mmCIF file of C-alpha atoms in Angstrom:
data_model
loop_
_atom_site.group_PDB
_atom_site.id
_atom_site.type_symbol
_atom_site.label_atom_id
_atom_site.label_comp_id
_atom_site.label_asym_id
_atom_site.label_seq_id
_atom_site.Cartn_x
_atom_site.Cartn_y
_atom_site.Cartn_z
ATOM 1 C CA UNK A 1128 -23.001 13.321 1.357
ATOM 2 C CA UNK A 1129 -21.239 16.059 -0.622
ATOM 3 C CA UNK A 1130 -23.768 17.229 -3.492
ATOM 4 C CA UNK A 1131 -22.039 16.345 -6.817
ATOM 5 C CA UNK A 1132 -22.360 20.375 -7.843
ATOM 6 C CA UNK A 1133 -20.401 21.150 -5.030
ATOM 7 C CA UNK A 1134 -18.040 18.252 -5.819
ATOM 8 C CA UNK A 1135 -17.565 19.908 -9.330
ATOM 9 C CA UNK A 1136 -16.967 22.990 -8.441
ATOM 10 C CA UNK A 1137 -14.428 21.838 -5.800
ATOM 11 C CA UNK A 1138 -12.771 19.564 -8.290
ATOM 12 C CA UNK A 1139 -12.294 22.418 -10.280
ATOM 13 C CA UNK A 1140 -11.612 25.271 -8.563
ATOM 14 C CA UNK A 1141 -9.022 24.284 -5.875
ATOM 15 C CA UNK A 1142 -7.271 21.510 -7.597
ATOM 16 C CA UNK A 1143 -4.203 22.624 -10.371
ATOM 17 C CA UNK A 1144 -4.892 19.164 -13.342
ATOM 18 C CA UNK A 1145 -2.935 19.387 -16.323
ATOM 19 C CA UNK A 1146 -2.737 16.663 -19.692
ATOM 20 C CA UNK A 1147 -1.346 13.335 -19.309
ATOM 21 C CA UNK A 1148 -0.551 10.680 -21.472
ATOM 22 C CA UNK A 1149 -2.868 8.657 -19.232
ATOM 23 C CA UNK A 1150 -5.333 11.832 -19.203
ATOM 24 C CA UNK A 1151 -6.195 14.254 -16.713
ATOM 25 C CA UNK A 1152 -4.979 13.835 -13.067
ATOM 26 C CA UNK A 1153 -4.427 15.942 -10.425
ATOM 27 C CA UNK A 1154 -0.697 17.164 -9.641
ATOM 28 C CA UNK A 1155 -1.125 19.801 -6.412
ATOM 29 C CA UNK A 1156 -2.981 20.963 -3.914
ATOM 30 C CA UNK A 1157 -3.805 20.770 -0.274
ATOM 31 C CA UNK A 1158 -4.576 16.871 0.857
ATOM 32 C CA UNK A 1159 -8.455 17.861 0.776
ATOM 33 C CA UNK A 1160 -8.194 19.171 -2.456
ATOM 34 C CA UNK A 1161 -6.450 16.287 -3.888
ATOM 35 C CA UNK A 1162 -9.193 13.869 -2.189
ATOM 36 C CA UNK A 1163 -12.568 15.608 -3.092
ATOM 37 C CA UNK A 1164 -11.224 16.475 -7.096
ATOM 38 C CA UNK A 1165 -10.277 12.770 -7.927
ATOM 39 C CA UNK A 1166 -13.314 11.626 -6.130
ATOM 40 C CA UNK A 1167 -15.072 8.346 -7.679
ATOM 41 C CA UNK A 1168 -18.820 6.714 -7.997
ATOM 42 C CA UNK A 1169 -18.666 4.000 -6.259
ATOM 43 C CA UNK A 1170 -20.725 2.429 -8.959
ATOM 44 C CA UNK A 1171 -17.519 2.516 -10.990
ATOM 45 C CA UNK A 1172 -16.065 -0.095 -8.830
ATOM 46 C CA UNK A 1173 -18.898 -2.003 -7.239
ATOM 47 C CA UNK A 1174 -17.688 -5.412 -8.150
ATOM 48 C CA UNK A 1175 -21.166 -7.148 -7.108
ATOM 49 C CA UNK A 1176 -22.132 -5.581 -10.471
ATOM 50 C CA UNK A 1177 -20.576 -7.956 -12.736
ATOM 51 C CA UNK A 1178 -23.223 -9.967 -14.111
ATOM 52 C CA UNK A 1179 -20.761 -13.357 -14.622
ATOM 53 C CA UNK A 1180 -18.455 -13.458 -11.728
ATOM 54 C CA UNK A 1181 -18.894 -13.358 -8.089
ATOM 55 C CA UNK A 1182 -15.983 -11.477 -6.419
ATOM 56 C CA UNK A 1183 -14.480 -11.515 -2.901
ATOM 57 C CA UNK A 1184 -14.965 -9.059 -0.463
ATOM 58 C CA UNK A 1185 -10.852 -8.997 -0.769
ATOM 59 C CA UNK A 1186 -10.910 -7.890 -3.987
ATOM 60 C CA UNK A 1187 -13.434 -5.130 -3.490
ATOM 61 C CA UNK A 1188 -11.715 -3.988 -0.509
ATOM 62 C CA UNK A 1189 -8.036 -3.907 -2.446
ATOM 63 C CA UNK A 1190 -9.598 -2.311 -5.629
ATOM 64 C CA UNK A 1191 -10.577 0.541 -3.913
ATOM 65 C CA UNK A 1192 -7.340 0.933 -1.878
ATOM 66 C CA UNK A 1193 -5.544 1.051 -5.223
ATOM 67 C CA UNK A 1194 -8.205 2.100 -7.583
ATOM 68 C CA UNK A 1195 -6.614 -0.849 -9.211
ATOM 69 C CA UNK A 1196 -9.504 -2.373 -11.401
ATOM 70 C CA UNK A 1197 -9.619 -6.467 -11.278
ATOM 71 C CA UNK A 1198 -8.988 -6.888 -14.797
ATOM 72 C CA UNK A 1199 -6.454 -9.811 -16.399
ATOM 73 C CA UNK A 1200 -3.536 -9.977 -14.557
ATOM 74 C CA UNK A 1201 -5.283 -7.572 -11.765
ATOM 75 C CA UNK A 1202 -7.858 -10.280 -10.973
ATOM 76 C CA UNK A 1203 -6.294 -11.483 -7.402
ATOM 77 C CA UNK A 1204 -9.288 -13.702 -7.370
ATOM 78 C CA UNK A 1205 -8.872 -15.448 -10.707
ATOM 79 C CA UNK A 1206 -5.408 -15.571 -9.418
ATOM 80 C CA UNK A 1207 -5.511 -16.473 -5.369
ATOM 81 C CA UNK A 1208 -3.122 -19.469 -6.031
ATOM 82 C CA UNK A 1209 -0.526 -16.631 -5.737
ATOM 83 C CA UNK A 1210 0.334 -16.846 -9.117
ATOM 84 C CA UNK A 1211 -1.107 -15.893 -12.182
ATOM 85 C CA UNK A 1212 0.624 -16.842 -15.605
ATOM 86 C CA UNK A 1213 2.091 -20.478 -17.313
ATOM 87 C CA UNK A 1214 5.348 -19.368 -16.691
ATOM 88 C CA UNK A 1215 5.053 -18.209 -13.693
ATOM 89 C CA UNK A 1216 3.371 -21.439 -12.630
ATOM 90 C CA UNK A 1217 5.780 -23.807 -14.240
ATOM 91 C CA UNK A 1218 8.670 -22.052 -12.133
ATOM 92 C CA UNK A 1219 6.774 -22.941 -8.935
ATOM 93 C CA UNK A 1220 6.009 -26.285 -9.840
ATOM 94 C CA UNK A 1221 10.164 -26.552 -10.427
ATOM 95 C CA UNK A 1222 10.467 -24.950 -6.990
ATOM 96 C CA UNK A 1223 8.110 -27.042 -5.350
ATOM 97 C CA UNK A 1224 10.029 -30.149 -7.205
ATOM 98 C CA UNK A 1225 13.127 -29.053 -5.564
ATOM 99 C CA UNK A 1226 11.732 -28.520 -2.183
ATOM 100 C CA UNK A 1227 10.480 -32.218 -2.101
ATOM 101 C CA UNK A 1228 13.542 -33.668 -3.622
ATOM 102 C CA UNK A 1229 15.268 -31.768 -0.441
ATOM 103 C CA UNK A 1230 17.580 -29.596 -3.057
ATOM 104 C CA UNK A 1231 16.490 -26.488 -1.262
ATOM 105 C CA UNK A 1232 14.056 -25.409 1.531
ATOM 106 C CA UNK A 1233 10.763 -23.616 1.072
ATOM 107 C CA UNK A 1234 12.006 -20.324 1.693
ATOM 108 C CA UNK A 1235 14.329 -20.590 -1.012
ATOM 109 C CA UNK A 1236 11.701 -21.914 -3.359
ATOM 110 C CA UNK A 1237 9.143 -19.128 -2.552
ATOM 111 C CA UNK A 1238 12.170 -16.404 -3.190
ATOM 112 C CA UNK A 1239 13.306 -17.934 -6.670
ATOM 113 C CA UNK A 1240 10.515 -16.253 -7.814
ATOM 114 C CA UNK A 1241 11.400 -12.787 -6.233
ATOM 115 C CA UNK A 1242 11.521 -10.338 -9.771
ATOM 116 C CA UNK A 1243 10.189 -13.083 -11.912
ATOM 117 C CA UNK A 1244 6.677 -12.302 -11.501
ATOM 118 C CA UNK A 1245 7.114 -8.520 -12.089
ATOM 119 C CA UNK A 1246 9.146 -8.802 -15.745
ATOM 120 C CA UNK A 1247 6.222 -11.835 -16.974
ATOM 121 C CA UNK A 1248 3.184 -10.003 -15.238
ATOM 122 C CA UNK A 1249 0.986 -6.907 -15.946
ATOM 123 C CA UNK A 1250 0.264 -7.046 -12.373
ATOM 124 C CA UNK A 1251 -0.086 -3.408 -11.122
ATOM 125 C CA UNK A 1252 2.993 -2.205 -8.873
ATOM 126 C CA UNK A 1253 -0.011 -1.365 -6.210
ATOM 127 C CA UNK A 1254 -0.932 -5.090 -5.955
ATOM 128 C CA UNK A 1255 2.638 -6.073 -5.137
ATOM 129 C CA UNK A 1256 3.221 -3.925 -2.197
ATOM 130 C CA UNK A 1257 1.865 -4.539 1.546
ATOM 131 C CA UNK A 1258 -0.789 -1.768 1.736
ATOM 132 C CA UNK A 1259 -2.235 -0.197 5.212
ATOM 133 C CA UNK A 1260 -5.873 0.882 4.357
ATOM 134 C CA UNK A 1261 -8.432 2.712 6.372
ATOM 135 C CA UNK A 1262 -12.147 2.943 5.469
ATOM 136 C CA UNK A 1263 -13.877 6.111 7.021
ATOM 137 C CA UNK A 1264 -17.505 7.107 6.356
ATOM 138 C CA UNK A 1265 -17.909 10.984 5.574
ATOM 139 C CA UNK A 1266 -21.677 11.057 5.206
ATOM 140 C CA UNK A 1267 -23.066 14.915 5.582
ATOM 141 C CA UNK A 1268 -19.282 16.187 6.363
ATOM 142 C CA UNK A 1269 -17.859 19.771 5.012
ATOM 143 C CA UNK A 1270 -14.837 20.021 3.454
ATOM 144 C CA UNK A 1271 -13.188 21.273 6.339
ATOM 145 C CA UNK A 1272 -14.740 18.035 8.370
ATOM 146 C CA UNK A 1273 -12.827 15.688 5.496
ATOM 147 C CA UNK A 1274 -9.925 17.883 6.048
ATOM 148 C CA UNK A 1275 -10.097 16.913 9.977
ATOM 149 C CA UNK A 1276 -11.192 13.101 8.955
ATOM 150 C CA UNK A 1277 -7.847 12.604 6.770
ATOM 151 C CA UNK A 1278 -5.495 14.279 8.962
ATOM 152 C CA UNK A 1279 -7.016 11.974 11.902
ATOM 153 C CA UNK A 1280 -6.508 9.041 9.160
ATOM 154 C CA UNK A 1281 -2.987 9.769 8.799
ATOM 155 C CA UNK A 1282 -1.979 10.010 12.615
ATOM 156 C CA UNK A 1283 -3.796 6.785 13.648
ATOM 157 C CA UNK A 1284 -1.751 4.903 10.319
ATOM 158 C CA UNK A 1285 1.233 6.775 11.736
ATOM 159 C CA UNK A 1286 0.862 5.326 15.179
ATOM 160 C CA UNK A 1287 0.296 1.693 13.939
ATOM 161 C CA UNK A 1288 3.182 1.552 12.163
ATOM 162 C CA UNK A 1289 5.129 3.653 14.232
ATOM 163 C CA UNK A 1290 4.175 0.768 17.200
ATOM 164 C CA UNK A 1291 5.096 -2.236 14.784
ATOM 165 C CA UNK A 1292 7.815 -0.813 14.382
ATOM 166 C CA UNK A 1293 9.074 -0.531 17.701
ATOM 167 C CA UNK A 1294 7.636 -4.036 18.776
ATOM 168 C CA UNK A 1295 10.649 -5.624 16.803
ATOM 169 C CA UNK A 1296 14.001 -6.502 18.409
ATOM 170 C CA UNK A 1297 16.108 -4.861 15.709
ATOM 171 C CA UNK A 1298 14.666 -1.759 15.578
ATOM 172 C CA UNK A 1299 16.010 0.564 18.249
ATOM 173 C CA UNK A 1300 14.049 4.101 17.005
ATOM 174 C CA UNK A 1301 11.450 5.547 14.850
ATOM 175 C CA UNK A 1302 11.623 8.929 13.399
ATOM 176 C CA UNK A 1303 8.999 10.477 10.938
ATOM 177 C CA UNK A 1304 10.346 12.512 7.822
ATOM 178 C CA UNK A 1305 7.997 14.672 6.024
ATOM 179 C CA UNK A 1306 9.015 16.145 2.845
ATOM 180 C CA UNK A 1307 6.959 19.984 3.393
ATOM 181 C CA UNK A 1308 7.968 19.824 6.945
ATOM 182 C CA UNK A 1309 12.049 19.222 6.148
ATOM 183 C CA UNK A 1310 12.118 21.374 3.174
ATOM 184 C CA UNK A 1311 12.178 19.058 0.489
ATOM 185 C CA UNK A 1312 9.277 19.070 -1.006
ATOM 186 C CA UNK A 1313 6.576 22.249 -2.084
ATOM 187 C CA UNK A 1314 3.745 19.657 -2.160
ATOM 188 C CA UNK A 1315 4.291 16.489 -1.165
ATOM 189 C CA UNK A 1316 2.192 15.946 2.787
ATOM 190 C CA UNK A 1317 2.985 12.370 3.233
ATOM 191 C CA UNK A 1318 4.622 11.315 6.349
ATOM 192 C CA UNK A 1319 7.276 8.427 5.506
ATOM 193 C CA UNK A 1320 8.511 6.045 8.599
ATOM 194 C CA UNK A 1321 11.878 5.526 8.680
ATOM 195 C CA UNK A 1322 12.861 2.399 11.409
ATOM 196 C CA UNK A 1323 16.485 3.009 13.003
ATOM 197 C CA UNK A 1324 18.920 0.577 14.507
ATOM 198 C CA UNK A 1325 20.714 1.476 18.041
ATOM 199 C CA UNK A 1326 23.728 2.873 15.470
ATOM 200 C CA UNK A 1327 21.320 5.065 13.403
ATOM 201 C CA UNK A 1328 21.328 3.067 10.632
ATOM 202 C CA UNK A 1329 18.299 2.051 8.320
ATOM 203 C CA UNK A 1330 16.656 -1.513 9.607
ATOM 204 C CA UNK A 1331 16.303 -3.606 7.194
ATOM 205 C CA UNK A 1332 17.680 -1.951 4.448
ATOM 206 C CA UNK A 1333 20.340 -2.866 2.089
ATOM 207 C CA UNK A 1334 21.249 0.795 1.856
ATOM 208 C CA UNK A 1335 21.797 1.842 5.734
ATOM 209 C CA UNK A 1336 23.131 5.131 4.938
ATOM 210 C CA UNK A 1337 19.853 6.413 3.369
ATOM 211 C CA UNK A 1338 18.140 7.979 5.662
ATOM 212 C CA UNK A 1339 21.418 10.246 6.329
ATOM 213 C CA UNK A 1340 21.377 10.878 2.966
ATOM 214 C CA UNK A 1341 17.818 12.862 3.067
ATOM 215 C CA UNK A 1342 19.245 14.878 5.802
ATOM 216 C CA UNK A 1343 22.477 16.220 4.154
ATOM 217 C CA UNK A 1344 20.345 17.165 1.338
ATOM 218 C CA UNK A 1345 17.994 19.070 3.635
ATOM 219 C CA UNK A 1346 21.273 20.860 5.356
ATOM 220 C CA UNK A 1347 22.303 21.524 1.631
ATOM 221 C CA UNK A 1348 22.240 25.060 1.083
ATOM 222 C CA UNK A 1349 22.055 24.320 -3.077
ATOM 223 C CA UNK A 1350 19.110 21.980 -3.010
ATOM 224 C CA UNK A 1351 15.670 23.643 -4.680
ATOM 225 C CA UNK A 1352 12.724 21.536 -3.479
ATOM 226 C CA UNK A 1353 10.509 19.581 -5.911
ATOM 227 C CA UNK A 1354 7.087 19.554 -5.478
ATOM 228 C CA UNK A 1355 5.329 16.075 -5.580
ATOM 229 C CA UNK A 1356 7.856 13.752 -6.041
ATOM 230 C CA UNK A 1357 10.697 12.262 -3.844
ATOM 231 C CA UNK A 1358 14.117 14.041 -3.990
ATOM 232 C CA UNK A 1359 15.897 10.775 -3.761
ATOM 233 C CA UNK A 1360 14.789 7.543 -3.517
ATOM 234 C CA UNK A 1361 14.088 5.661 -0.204
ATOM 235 C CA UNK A 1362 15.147 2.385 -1.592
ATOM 236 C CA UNK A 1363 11.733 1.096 -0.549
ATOM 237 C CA UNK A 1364 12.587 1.094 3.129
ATOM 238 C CA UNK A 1365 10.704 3.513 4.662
ATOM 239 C CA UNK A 1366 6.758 3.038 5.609
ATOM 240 C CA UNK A 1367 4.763 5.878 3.378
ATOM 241 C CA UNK A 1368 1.499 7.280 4.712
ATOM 242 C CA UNK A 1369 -0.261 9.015 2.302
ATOM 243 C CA UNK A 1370 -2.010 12.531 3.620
ATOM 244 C CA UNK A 1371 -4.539 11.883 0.861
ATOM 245 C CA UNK A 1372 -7.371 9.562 0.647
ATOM 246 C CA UNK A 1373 -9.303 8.062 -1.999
ATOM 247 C CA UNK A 1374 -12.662 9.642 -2.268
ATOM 248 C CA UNK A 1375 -16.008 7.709 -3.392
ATOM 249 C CA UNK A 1376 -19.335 9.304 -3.154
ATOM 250 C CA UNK A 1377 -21.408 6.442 -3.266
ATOM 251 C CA UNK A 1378 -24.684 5.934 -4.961
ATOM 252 C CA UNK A 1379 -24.927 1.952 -4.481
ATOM 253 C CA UNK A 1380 -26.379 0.075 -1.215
ATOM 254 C CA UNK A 1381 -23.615 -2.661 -0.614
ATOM 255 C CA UNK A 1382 -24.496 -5.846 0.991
ATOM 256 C CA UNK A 1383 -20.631 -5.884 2.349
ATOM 257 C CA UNK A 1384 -20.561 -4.822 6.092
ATOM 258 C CA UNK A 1385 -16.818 -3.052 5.092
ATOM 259 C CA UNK A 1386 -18.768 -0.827 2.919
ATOM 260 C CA UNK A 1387 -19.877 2.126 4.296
ATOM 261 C CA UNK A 1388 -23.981 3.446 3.124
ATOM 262 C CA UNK A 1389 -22.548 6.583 2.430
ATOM 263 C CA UNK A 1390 -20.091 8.412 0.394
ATOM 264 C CA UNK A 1391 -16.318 7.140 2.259
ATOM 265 C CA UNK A 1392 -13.310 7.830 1.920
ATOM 266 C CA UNK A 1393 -10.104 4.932 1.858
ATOM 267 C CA UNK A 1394 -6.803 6.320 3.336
ATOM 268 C CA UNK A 1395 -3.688 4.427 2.481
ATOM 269 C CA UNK A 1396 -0.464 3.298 3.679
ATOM 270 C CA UNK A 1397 2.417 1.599 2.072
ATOM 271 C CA UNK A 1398 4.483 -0.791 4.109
ATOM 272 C CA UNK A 1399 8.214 -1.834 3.250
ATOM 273 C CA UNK A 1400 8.799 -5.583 1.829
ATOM 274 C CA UNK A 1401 10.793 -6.083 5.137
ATOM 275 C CA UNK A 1402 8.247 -5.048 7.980
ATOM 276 C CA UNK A 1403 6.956 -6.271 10.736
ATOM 277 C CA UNK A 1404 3.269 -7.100 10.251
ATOM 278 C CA UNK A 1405 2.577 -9.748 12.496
ATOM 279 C CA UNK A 1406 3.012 -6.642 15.413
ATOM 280 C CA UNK A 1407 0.463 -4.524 13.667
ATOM 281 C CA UNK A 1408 -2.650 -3.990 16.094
ATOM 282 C CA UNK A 1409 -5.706 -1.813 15.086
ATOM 283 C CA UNK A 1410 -6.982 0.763 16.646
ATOM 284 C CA UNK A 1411 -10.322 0.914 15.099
ATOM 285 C CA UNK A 1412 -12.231 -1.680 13.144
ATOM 286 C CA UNK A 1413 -11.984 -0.534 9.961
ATOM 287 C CA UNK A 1414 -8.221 -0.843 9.259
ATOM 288 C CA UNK A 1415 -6.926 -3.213 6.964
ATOM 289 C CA UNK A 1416 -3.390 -5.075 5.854
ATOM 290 C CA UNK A 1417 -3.037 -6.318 2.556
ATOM 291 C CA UNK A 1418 -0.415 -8.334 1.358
ATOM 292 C CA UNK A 1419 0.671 -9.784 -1.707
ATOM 293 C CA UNK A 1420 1.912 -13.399 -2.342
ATOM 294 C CA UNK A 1421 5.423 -13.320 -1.659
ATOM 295 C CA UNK A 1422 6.546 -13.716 -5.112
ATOM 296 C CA UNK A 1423 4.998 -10.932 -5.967
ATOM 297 C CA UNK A 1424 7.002 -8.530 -4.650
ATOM 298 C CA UNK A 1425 9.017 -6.022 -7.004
ATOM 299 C CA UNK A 1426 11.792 -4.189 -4.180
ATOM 300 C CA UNK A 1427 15.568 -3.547 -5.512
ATOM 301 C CA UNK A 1428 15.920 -3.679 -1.387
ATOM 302 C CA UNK A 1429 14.285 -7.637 -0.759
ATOM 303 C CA UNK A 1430 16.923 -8.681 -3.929
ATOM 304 C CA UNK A 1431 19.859 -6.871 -2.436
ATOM 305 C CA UNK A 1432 19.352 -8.340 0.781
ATOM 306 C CA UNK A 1433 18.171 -11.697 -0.888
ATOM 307 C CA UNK A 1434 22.217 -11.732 -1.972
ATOM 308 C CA UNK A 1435 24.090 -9.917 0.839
ATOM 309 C CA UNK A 1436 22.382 -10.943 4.093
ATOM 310 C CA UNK A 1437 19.046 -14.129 3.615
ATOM 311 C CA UNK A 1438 19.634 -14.797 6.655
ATOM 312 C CA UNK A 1439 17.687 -11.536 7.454
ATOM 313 C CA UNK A 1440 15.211 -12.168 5.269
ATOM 314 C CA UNK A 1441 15.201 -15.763 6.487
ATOM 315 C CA UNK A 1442 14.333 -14.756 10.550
ATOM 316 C CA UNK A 1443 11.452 -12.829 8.778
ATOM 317 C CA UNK A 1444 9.962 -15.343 6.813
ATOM 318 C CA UNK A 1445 9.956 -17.553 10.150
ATOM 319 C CA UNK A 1446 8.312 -15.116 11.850
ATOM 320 C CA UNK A 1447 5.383 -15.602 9.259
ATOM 321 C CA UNK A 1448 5.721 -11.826 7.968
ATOM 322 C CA UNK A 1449 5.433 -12.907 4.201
ATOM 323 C CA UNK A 1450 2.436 -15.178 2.934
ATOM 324 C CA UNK A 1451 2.197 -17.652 -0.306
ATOM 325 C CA UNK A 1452 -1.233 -16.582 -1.293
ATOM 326 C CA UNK A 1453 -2.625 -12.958 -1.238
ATOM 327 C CA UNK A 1454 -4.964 -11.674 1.429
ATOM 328 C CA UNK A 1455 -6.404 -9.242 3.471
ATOM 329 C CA UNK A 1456 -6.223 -8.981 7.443
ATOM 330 C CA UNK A 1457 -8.522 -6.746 9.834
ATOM 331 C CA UNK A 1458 -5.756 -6.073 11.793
ATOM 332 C CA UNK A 1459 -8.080 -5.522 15.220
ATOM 333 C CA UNK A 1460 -10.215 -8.605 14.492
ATOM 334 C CA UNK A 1461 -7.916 -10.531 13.128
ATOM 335 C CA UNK A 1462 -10.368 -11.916 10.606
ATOM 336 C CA UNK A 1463 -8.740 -12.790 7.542
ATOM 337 C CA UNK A 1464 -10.353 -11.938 4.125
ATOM 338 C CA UNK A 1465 -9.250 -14.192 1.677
ATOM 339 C CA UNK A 1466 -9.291 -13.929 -2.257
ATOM 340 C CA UNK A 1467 -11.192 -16.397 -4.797
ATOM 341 C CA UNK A 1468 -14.290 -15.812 -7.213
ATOM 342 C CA UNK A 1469 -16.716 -17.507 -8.178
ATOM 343 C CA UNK A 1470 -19.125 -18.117 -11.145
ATOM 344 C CA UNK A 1471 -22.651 -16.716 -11.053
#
């Protein structure tokens, strides 16, 4: 366990934090650095501690993959129907009424709801994206151990995805673009997954010229890097792992066997709308997919391609790559972790 004056003083000696609107938060640094000065108590998010309620070992999992508190419209366990407002719930009821009535099929009813969730809902953007999460235990490491531990993270993550990616037909290549590495970024370590076609283009995007796009600007002898944020976007089709992790020293005995007894840290992944989870294979037991209900989802890229090509969308949904109801996967084990509370 990292001593907590040691934790301090690397909090506040290696990491750059300046004043938010939201407070203070850490803006640069070195992966490790990053990590160790936003580290948490666990107590701050030990769900088992609420007195009333009875949460799922989903929801403790996902809350600290996003640091995403289970609060109101956060609560994927008040909400495991998939849906979690009147509104929202009347429109599914009138999709479901449709579906029945034979008017139209249950993909289209599920995808009616694509967008409307995200403009009635103060659902967190992190709980509407597939998420690739790793739990490692870091009990008695140094800082240059962590270092080691996250990089590791990040490679295994990398490989997953890398091998979902290639385990799908339409998906010819894989290449890996990182921002430091191509010169267009001063800070930003994440590696982000880009899946090629056997003509170069983007799979599965809307926008097929994007990933050409980051390389001109690379090649452009006018560009001046940024430092931790994208140059352009990536239209939400590349994979993003993160280089890193969310830190929790830990200070509470969990009864749940995903919970480490010592301080842990959660590395993260973020997986496009369009991907191929039902190919993703663990390498370790401790690796996790979460994904939203399907009318959850908030990607420019799944409403473009919603309008221009369903019939993509369409060969995904029968492959059972989207889900009604939120949950969590072990991807090794294949045990599913499912969401829904209970009263004390």
């Amino acid at each position: 366990m990292i001593k907590k004056n040691i934790f301090r003083m690397t909090a506040v000696g290696t990491a750059i934090l300046i004043v938010s609107g939201c407070g203070l938060r850490t803006i640069s640094g070195t992966p490790v650095e990053r990590t160790l000065g936003n580290a948490k108590q666990f107590s701050d998010y030990d769900l088992s501690q609420d007195e009333d309620y009875k949460h799922s070992e989903a929801m403790q999992l996902i809350s600290l993959s996003t640091r995403v508190k289970p609060s109101k419209a956060n609560d994927l366990d008040a909400h495991a129907d998939g849906f979690n407002n009147v509104s929202l719930r009347t429109a599914q009821a009138t999709a479901i009424g449709a579906t029945v009535n034979a008017t139209i099929n249950p993909f289209q009813a599920v995808f009616l709801l694509v967008g409307f969730e995200s403009q009635l809902s103060k659902m967190s953007r992190r709980n509407k994206e597939n998420e690739l999460f790793k739990v490692i235990p870091t009990d008695n490491l140094t800082e240059i151990e962590i270092t080691s531990k996250l990089k590791e993270a990040q490679i295994e993550l990398d490989s997953i995805i890398k091998k979902a990616y290639l385990a799908d037909d339409n998906v010819a290549n894989v290449v890996f673009l990182n921002m430091m590495d191509e010169g267009l970024s001063t800070e930003l370590y994440d590696d982000y997954i880009v899946p090629l076609t056997e003509t170069d283009e983007v799979a599965y995007c809307y926008d097929k010229s994007i990933y050409n796009q980051f390389l001109e600007l690379k090649d452009d002898p006018e560009y001046s890097p940024t430092s931790t944020s994208l140059p352009i976007s990536h239209r939400g089709c590349f994979a993003r792992v993160r280089a890193s992790g969310r830190y929790y020293y830990n200070d509470v005995n969990s009864s749940l066997r995903s919970i480490p007894d010592s301080d842990f840290i959660v590395a993260t992944a973020t997986l496009p709308v369009l991907f191929p989870v039902q190919e993703l294979r663990g390498i370790s037991d401790d690796v996790y997919l979460y994904q939203p209900a399907a009318g959850y989802f908030r990607s420019a890229n799944l409403k473009a391609l919603l309008k221009t090509d369903p019939g993509m969308v369409k060969a995904y949904w029968d492959q059972d790559n989207f889900v009604d109801v939120p949950k969590i996967t072990n991807i090794t084990t294949a045990e599913v972790l499912s969401f829904g509370g209970e009263s004390k």
